[in-house]
Amino acid sequence: MLKLYCFGESGNSYKAALTLELSGLDWEPVFVDFFKGEARTDPFRAINPMGEVPVLVDMDHDYTLTQSGAIQDYVVHLSGKLTGATPEERREVLRWVLWDNHKLSSQAGMLRFLMNFLPEEKRPAEVIAFTKGRLKAAYTVLNAHLEGRDWIVGDALTTADISCCGYLFYPEPFGFDRADWPQIDAWLTRIEGTQGWKHPYDLMPRSAADSQ
């Protein structure tokens, strides 16, 4: 049994959860109440000293792993699915996962938090404007890459797609409108049409206060 410590609002958790769901492996979510500080408590830090989600615990192998990209790689290792068809494609998948972690998700996650989960009077306007510019550059790269392609790498869905879409299905505003990026929009529609796909708020438990 695989257990994923996560919460629905976390795009990085969604990358791990969706990879698990589409892999066909047996897994279950374990809710971490991030907004009440659970990730920074001593019991949780005993699981992950970094104080972050997601965390994957493989009960059968007594193995714990953190960071979404590493978890995705482990799920691919266990399932043999969602990976490139050749060594070259597998490296290309890794390249896009690393690009996403650095250029896309890191910016989107921070901006979404600043714009939606901080009290309005504490939202830093200059930081928000700067980050929107960084994200626009990332969307431009991804949209151009998807021109004439169904998937980021090869001819099928891989963890490159799951990583890069990690924040793009969330409804809260963070400088992204699918209508502005036709290639990304079409790609997200293909992901939504994949058998087994679920929205992050349907795949993982959410904060009770946030889901009102």
PDB file of N, CA and C in Angstrom, residues 107 110 125-135:
ATOM      1  N   GLN A 107       6.760  29.257  -9.504  1.00  0.00           N
ATOM      2  CA  GLN A 107       6.183  30.605  -9.631  1.00  0.00           C
ATOM      3  C   GLN A 107       4.669  30.583  -9.431  1.00  0.00           C
ATOM      4  N   MET A 110       3.648  29.982  -5.689  1.00  0.00           N
ATOM      5  CA  MET A 110       3.825  31.160  -4.855  1.00  0.00           C
ATOM      6  C   MET A 110       2.796  32.235  -5.178  1.00  0.00           C
ATOM      7  N   ALA A 125       1.938  43.782  -3.844  1.00  0.00           N
ATOM      8  CA  ALA A 125       1.577  44.095  -5.233  1.00  0.00           C
ATOM      9  C   ALA A 125       2.774  43.985  -6.178  1.00  0.00           C
ATOM     10  N   GLU A 126       3.947  44.472  -5.762  1.00  0.00           N
ATOM     11  CA  GLU A 126       5.115  44.432  -6.651  1.00  0.00           C
ATOM     12  C   GLU A 126       5.585  43.009  -6.899  1.00  0.00           C
ATOM     13  N   VAL A 127       5.562  42.190  -5.866  1.00  0.00           N
ATOM     14  CA  VAL A 127       5.966  40.789  -6.029  1.00  0.00           C
ATOM     15  C   VAL A 127       4.977  40.061  -6.939  1.00  0.00           C
ATOM     16  N   ILE A 128       3.703  40.329  -6.744  1.00  0.00           N
ATOM     17  CA  ILE A 128       2.673  39.696  -7.582  1.00  0.00           C
ATOM     18  C   ILE A 128       2.858  40.087  -9.041  1.00  0.00           C
ATOM     19  N   ALA A 129       3.089  41.363  -9.316  1.00  0.00           N
ATOM     20  CA  ALA A 129       3.277  41.822 -10.691  1.00  0.00           C
ATOM     21  C   ALA A 129       4.526  41.202 -11.315  1.00  0.00           C
ATOM     22  N   PHE A 130       5.608  41.138 -10.555  1.00  0.00           N
ATOM     23  CA  PHE A 130       6.850  40.550 -11.059  1.00  0.00           C
ATOM     24  C   PHE A 130       6.654  39.076 -11.376  1.00  0.00           C
ATOM     25  N   THR A 131       6.005  38.345 -10.473  1.00  0.00           N
ATOM     26  CA  THR A 131       5.816  36.909 -10.668  1.00  0.00           C
ATOM     27  C   THR A 131       4.880  36.628 -11.839  1.00  0.00           C
ATOM     28  N   LYS A 132       3.887  37.466 -12.044  1.00  0.00           N
ATOM     29  CA  LYS A 132       3.016  37.307 -13.215  1.00  0.00           C
ATOM     30  C   LYS A 132       3.839  37.398 -14.505  1.00  0.00           C
ATOM     31  N   GLY A 133       4.819  38.302 -14.531  1.00  0.00           N
ATOM     32  CA  GLY A 133       5.680  38.414 -15.704  1.00  0.00           C
ATOM     33  C   GLY A 133       6.512  37.169 -15.919  1.00  0.00           C
ATOM     34  N   ARG A 134       7.055  36.605 -14.837  1.00  0.00           N
ATOM     35  CA  ARG A 134       7.831  35.373 -14.944  1.00  0.00           C
ATOM     36  C   ARG A 134       6.958  34.227 -15.461  1.00  0.00           C
ATOM     37  N   LEU A 135       5.734  34.173 -14.956  1.00  0.00           N
ATOM     38  CA  LEU A 135       4.831  33.104 -15.389  1.00  0.00           C
ATOM     39  C   LEU A 135       4.417  33.263 -16.843  1.00  0.00           C
TER      40      LEU A 135
END
